[in-house]
Coordinates of C-alpha atoms and ligand atoms in Angstrom, one line a residue:
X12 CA 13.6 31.3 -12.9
X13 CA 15.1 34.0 -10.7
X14 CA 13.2 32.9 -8.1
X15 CA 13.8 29.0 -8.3
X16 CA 17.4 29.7 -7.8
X17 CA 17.3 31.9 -5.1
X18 CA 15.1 29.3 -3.3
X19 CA 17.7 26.9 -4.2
X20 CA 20.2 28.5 -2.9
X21 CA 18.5 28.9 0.4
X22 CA 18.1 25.6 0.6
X23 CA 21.2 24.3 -0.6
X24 CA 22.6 26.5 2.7
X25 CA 20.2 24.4 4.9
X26 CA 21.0 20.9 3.5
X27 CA 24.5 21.6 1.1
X28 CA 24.7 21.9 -2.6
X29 CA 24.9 18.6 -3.1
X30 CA 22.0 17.4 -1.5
X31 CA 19.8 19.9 -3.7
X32 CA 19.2 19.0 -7.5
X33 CA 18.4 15.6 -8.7
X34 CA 21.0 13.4 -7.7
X35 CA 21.2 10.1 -8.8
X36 CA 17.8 9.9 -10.5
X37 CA 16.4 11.5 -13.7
X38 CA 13.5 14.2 -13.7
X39 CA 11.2 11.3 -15.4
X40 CA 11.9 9.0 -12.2
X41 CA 11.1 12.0 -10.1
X42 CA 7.6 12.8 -11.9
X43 CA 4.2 12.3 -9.9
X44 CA 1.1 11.8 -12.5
X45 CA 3.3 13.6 -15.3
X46 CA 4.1 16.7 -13.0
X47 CA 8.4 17.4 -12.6
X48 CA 9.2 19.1 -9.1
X49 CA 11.0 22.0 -9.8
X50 CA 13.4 21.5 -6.8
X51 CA 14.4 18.2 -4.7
X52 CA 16.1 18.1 -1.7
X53 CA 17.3 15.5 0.5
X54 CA 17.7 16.9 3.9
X55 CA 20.1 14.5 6.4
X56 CA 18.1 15.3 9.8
X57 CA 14.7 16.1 10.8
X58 CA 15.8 19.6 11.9
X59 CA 17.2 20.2 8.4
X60 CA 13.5 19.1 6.7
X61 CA 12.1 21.5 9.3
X62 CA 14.4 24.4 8.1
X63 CA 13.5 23.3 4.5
X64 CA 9.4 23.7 4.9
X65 CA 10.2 26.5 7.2
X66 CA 11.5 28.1 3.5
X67 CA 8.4 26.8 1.6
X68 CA 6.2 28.6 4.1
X69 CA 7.5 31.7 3.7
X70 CA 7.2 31.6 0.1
X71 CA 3.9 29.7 0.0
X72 CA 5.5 26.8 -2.1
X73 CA 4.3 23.6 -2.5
X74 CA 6.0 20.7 -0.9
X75 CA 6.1 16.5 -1.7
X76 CA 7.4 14.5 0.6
X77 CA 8.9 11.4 -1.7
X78 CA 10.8 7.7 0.3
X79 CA 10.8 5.1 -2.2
X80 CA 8.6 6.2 -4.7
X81 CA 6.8 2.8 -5.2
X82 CA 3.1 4.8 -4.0
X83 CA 3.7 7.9 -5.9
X84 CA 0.9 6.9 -8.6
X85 CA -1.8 7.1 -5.6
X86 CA -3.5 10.7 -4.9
X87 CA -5.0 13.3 -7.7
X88 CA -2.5 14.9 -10.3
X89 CA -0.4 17.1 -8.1
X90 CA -1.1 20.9 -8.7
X91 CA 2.7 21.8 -8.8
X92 CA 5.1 20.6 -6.8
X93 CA 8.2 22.9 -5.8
X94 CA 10.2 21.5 -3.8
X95 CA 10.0 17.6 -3.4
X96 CA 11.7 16.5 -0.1
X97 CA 13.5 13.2 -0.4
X98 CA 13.8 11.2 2.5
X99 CA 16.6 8.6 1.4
X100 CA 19.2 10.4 4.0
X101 CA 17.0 9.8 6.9
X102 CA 17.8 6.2 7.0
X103 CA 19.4 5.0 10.4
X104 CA 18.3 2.9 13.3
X105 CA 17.5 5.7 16.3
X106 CA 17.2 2.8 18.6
X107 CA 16.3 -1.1 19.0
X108 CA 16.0 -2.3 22.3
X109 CA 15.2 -6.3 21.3
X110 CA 14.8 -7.2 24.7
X111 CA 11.5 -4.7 25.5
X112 CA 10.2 -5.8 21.9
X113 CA 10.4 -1.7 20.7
X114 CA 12.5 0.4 17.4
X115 CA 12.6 3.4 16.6
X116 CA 14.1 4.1 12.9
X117 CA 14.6 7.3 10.5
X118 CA 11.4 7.5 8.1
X119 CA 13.8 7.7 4.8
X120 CA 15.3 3.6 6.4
X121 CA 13.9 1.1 3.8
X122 CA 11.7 -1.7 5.5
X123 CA 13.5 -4.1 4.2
X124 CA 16.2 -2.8 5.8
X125 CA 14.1 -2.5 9.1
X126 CA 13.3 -5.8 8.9
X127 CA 16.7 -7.5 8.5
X128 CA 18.0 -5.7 11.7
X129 CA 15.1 -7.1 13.5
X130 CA 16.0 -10.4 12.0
X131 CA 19.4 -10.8 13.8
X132 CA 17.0 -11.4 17.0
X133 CA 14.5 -13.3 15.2
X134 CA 11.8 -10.6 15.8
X135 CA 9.8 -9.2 12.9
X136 CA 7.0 -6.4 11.5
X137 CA 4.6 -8.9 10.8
X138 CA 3.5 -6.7 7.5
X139 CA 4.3 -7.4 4.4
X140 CA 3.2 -4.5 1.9
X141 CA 5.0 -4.8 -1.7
X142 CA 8.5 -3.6 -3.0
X143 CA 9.8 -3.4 0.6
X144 CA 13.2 -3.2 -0.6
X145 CA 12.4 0.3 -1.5
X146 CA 9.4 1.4 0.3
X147 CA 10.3 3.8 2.9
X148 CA 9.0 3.2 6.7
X149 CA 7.5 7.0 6.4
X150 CA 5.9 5.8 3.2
X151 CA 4.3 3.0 4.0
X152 CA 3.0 4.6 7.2
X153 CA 2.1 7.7 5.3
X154 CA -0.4 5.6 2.8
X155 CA -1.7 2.9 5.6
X156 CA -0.3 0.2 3.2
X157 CA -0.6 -3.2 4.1
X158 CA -0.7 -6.6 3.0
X159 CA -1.7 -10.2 3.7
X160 CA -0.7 -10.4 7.1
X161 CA -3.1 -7.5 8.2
X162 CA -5.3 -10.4 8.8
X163 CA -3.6 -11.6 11.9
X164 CA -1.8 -8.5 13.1
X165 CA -3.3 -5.4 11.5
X166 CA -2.1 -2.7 9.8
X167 CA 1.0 -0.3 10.7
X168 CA -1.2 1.7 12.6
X169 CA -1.4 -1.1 14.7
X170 CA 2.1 -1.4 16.2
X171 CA 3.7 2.3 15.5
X172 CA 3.8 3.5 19.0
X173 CA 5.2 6.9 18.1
X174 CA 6.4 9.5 15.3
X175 CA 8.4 12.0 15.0
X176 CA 7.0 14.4 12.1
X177 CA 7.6 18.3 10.2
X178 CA 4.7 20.5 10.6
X179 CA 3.3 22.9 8.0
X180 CA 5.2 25.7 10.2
X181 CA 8.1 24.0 10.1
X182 CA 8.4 22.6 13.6
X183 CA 10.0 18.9 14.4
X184 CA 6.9 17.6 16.4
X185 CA 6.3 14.2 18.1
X186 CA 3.2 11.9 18.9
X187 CA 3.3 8.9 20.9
X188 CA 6.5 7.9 22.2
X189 CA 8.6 5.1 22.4
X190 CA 7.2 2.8 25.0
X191 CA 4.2 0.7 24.4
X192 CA 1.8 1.9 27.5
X193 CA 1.5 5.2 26.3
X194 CA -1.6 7.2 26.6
X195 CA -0.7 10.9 27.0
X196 CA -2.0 13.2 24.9
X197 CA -4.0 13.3 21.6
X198 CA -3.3 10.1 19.4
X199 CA -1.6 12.4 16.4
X200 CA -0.1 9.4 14.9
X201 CA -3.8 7.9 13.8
X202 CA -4.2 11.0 12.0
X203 CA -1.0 11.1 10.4
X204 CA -1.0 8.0 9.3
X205 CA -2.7 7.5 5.9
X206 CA -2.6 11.0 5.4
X207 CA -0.3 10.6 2.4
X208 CA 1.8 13.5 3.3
X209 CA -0.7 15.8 3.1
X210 CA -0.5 16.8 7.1
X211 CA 3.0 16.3 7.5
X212 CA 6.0 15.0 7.0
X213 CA 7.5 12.2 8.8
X214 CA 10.9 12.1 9.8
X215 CA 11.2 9.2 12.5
X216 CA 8.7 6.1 13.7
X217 CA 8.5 4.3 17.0
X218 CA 7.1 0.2 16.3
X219 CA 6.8 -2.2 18.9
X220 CA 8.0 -5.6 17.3
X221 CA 7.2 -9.3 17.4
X222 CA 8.8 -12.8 17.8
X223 CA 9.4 -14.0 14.2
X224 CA 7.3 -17.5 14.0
X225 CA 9.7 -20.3 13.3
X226 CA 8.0 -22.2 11.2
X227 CA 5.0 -21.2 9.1
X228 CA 3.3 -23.5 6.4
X229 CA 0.9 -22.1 3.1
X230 CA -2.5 -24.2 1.8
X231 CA -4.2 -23.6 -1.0
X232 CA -7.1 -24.6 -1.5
X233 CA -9.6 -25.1 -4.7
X234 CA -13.1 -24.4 -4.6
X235 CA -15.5 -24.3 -7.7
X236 CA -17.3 -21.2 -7.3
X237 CA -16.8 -17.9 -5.0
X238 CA -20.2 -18.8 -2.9
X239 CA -18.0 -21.9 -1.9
X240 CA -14.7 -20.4 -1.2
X241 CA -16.9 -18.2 1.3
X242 CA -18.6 -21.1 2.9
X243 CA -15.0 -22.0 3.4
X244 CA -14.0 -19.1 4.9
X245 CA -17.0 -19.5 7.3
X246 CA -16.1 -22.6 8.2
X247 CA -12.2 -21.0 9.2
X248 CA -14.1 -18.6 11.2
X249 CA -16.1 -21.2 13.3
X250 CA -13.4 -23.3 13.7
X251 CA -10.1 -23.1 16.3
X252 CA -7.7 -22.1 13.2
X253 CA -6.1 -18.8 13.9
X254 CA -3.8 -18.7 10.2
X255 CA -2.0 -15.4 9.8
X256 CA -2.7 -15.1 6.1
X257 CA -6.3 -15.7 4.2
X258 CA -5.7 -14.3 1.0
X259 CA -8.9 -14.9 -1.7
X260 CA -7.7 -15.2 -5.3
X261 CA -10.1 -14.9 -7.8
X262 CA -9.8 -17.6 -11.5
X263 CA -7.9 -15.2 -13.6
X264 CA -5.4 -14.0 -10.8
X265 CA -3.0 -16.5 -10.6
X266 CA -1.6 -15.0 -14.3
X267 CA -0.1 -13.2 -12.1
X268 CA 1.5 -14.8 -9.0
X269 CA 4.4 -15.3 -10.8
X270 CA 7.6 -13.7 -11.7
X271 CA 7.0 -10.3 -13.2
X272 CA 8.3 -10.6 -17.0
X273 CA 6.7 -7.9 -19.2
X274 CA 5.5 -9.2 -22.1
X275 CA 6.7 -7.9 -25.6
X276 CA 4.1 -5.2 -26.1
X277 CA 2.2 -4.8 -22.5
X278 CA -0.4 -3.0 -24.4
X279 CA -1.5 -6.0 -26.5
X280 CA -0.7 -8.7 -23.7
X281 CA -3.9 -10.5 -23.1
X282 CA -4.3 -13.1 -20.6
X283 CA -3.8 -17.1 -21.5
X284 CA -7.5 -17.5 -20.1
X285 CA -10.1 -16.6 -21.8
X286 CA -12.7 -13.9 -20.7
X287 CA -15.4 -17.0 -19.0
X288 CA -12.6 -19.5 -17.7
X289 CA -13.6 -23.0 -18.1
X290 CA -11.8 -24.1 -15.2
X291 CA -13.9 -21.8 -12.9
X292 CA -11.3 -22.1 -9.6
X293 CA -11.4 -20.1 -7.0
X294 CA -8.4 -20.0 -4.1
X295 CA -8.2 -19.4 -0.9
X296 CA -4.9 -18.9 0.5
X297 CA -4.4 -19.9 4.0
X298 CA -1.0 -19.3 5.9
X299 CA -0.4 -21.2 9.4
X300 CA 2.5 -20.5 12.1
X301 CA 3.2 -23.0 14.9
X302 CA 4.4 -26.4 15.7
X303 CA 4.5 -29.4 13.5
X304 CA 1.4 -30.5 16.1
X305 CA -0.5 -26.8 15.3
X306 CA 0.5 -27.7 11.1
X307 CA -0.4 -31.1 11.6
X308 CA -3.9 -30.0 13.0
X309 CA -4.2 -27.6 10.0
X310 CA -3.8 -30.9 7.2
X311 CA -6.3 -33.0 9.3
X312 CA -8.9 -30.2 9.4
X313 CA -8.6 -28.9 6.0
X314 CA -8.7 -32.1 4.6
X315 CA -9.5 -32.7 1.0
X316 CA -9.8 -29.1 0.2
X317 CA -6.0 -28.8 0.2
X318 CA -5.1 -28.8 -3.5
X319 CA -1.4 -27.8 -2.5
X320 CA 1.3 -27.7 0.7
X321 CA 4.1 -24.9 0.3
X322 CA 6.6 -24.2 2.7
X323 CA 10.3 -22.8 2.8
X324 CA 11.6 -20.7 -0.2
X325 CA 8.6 -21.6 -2.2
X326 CA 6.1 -20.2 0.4
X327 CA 8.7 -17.3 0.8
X328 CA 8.4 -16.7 -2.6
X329 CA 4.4 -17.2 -2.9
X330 CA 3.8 -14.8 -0.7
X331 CA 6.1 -12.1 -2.4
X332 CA 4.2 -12.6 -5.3
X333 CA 1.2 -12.2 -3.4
X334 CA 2.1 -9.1 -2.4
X335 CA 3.1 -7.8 -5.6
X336 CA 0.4 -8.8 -7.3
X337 CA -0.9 -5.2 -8.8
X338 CA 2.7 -4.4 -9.9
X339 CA 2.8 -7.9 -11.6
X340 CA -0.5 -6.8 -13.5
X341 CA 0.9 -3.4 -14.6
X342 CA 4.2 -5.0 -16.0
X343 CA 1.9 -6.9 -18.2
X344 CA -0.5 -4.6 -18.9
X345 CA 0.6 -1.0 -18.9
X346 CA -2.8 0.2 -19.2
X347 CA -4.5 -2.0 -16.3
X348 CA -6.4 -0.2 -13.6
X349 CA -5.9 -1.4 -9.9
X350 CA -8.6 -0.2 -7.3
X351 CA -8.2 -1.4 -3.4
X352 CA -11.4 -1.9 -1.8
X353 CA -12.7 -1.3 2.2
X354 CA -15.3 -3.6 2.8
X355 CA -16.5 -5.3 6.0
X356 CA -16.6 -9.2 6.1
X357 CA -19.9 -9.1 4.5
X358 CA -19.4 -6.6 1.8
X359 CA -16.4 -9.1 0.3
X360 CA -18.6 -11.4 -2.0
X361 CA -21.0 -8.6 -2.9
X362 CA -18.1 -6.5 -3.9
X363 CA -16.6 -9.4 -6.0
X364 CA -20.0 -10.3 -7.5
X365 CA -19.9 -6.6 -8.5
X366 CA -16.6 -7.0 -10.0
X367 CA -17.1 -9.8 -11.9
X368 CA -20.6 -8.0 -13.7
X369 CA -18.6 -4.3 -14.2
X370 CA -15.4 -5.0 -15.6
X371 CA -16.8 -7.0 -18.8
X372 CA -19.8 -4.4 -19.7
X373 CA -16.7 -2.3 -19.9
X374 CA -14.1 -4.4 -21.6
X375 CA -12.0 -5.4 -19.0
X376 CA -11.2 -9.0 -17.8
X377 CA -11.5 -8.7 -13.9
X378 CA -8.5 -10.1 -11.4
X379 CA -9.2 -10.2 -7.8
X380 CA -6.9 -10.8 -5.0
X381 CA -7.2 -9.9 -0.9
X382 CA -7.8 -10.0 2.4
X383 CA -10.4 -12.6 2.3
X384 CA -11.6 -11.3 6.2
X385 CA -10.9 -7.5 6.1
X386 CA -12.3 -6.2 3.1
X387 CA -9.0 -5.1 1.7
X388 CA -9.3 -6.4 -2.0
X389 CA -6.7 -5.0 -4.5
X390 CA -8.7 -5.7 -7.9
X391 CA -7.3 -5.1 -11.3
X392 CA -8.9 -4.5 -14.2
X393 CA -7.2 -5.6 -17.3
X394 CA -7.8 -4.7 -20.6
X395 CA -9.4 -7.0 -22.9
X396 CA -9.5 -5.1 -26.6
X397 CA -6.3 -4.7 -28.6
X398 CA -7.1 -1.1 -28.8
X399 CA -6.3 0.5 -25.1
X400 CA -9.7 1.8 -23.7
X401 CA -10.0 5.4 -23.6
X402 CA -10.5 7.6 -20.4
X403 CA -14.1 7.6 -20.3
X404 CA -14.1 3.8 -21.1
X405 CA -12.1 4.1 -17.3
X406 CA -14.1 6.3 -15.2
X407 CA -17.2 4.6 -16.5
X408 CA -16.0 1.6 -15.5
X409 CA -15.1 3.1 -12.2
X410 CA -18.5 4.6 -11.7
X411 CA -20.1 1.6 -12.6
X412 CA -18.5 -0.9 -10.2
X413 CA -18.6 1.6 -7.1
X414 CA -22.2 1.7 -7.9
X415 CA -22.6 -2.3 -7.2
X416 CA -20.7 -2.0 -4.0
X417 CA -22.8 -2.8 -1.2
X418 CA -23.6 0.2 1.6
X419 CA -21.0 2.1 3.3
X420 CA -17.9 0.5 0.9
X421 CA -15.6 2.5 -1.0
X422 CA -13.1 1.8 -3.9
X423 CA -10.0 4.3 -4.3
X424 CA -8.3 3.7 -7.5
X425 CA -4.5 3.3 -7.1
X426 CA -3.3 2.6 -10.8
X427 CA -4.6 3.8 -13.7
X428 CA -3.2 5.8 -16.7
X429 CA -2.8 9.3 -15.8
X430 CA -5.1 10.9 -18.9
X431 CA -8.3 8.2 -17.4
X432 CA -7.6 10.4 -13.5
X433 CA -8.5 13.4 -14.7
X434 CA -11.8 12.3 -15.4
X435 CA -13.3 10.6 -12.3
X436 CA -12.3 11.2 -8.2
X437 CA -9.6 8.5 -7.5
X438 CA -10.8 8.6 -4.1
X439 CA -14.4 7.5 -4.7
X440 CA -17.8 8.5 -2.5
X441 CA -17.0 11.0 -0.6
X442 CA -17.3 9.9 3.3
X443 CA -19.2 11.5 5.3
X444 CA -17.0 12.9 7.3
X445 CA -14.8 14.5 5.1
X446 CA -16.0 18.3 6.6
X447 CA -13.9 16.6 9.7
X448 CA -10.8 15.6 7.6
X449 CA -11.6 19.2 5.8
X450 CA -11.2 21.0 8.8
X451 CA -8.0 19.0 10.1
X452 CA -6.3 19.5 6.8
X453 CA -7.0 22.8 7.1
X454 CA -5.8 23.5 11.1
X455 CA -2.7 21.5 9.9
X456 CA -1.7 22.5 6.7
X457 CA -3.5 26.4 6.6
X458 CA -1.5 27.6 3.2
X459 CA -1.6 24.1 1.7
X460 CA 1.3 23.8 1.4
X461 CA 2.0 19.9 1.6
X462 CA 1.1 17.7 -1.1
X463 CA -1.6 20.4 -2.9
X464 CA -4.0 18.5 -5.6
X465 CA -3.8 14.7 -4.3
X466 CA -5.4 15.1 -1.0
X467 CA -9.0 15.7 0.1
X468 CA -8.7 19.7 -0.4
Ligands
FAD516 C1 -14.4 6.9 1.2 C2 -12.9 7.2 1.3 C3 -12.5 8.4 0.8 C4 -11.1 8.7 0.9 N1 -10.7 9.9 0.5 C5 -9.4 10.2 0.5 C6 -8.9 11.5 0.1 O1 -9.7 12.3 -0.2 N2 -7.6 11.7 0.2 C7 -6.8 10.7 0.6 O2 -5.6 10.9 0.6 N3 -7.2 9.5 1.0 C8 -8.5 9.2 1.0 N4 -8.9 8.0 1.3 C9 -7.9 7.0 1.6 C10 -7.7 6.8 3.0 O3 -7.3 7.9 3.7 C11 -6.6 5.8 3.1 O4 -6.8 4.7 2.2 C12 -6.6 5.3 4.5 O5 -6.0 6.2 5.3 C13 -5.8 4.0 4.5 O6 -6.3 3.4 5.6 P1 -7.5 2.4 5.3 O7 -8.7 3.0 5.3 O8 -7.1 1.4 4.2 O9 -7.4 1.8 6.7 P2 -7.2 0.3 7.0 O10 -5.9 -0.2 6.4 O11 -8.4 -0.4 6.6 O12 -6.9 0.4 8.5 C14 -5.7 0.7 9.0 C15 -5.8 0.9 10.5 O13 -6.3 2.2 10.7 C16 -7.5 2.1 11.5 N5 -8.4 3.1 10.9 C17 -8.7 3.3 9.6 N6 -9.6 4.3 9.5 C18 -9.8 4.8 10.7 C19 -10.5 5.9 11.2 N7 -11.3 6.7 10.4 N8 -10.5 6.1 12.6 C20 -9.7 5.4 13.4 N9 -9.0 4.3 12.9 C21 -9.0 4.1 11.6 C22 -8.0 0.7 11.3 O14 -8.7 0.3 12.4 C23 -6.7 -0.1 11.2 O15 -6.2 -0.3 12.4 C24 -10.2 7.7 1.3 C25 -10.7 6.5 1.7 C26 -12.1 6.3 1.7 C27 -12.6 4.9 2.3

């Protein structure tokens, strides 16, 4: 106890008394996987952060970096966490030069946030990752999140052009840099990103940005069975359509494209369809951007598989949904277990076929929604029996779908109850080169300092 204060206390000299404690949220908002930090601190500057892990160093304490907390449930159960550095006063525009298409913002600036400030010059982040109203730029870069429009632009990886990040040591470092052509030095900011704070923490990102489409139009299309909705997606592939979006939802997803209302007792919520839907339909999702001549080519070459047209606030709001699709399914169904797939193109109906044979040997009505063309499926498991399934009931389930995956795929699990974690690796096969990622973690983070128990190590 002694200790915690005086660690407080050198803290609170860094960053002020105020900005040490919990602030405006509760310890149970500040949990990760049932564990309370036993400090949090919200440093104003990247120096200040520095100064903070500088402390943690010295005393071999274990830091988590924390922006909007809308990720928190991915990783293994922390082993402790000591002091968990908040981002949220990191959150200003460094620089936005609209004219050479680049920004550089604080990691702790919300992307929604980001995104309206690129708005005023109709430019955009084409990414659309869910909750962005309170995910945190470092946050989303730190996990590698990404939604549908990965399929036109890619992920944040993609367009971040530089970072400014905390070292293990306690140093404000840099990669990249703010211009687009830049090819000096090692490429840090691949590492870092999707390192889930494990390496470091980041305090400032570079992006180069894009003209916001004016007009953009959504079809959905119906198809009978998944072996057609991939003929169809073929048949996108062959064809001159370039849409940004190609979203694949699977017959029982739809439950949950729609506003999020938990029901009465989430545990006992089953879905209006039953287990073997009659009305076997299967969506794909296509989203166009371009003139009424580009749309207009769109209708005439889709033809009749266009059950509907949405534009305006109702493809706005599609979309949104979209996104949030896992969140919808775990505000119905506490007790739901949401895996993201990496697939190639091929590995997409094998991995669905998979799917659709695991989750009912183990009592749980399969949802499937993603990236129809990169492999990035977020499935949800929901469960059917009144009586929540119990952690083995989960990892089996786990085990038993990664084993119908086809080759070289992986599943990480990214919701589940916290009990069910302890049980199986969240983070499935382990890839082959995780000696490499090993080694890095190790040359980056020696004492282990950052984010101990949810990373590789
Ligand atoms: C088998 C496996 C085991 C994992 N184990 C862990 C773990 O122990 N701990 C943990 O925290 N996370 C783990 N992860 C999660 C992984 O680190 C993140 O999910 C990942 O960083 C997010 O990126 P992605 O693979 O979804 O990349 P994508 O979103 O598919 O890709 C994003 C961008 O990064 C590029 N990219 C992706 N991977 C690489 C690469 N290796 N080299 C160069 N460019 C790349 C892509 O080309 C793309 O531009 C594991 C993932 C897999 C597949």
């Amino acid at each position: 106890m002694a200790a915690a204060q005086s660690v407080e206390r050198e803290i609170a000299a860094i960053v002020g008394d105020e900005h040490v404690g919990l602030q405006e949220l509760t310890s149970a908002q500040l949990e990760i996987n049932g564990v309370t930090p036993a400090t949090v601190v919200a440093p104003a500057s990247a120096q200040e952060a520095a100064a903070v892990v500088r402390v943690a160093a010295e005393r071999n304490l274990v830091v988590a970096p924390a922006g909007g907390f809308t990720k928190q449930d991915i990783g293994g159960v922390p082993e402790r966490i000591d002091i968990l550095l908040r981002t949220h006063r990191l959150n200003t525009v460094e620089a936005y030069d609209p004219g050479d298409l680049t920004v550089s913002v604080n990691a702790g600036m919300t992307f929604a946030e980001m995104q309206s400030k690129l708005a005023e010059h109709q430019q955009w982040l084409p990414y659309d990752a869910p909750k962005l109203s309170q995910a945190t730029v470092g946050g989303l870069l730190a996990t590698a999140a990404a939604g549908p429009l990965k399929h036109a632009f890619g992920g944040l990886r993609d367009f971040c052009i530089g970072v400014q990040f905390v070292t293990a040591e306690g140093k404000v470092a840099k990669g990249g840099g703010r211009v687009v052509k830049n090819v000096a030095g090692y490429d840090l900011m691949k590492l870092i990103i999707g390192s889930y704070g494990s390496l470091a923490i980041i305090t400032q990102a570079n992006f180069k940005v894009f003209p916001k489409p004016r007009q953009t139009q959504t079809f959905i299309c119906n198809f009978g069975s998944l072996a057609e909705t991939i003929q169809f997606r073929e048949r996108i592939f062959k064809s001159p359509l370039t849409p940004i979006c190609l979203e694949i939802i699977s017959p029982h997803a739809p439950e949950y494209l729609n506003d999020p209302q938990p029901a009465q007792d989430p545990d006992h919520y089953v879905p209006s369809q039953p287990l073997r839907p009659t009305a076997n339909v299967w969506q794909m999702a296509l989203r166009a951007a371009g003139s009424d001549n580009v749309l207009a080519r769109y209708r005439r070459d889709l033809g009749a598989a266009v059950a509907r047209e949405l534009h305006g606030a109702e493809e706005d709001q599609f979309w949104r949904w979209v996104s949030h699709f896992e969140y919808n399914v775990l505000a119905k169904h506490r007790n739901a277990m949401v895996m993201y797939t990496h697939l190639t193109i091929q590995g997409v109906a094998p991995a669905i076929h998979g799917l659709e044979k695991a989750a009912p040997d183990y009592n749980f009505i399969p949802a499937v929604l993603g990236r129809a063309a990169t492999g990035n499926l977020v499935i949800a498991f929901i469960p059917l029996s009144v009586d929540p399934p119990s952690a083995m009931q989960y990892a089996n389930c786990v085990s038993g779908f990664r084993a119908l995956l086809p080759p070289g795929a992986s599943a990480e699990v990214a919701h589940c109850p916290k009990e069910a974690k302890l049980h199986f690796d969240v983070w499935g096969t382990t890839p082959t080169d995780v000696a490499v990622m090993q080694a890095v973690k190790r040359a980056a983070d020696p004492k282990n300092i950052f984010n101990r128990g949810r990373f590789i190590v």
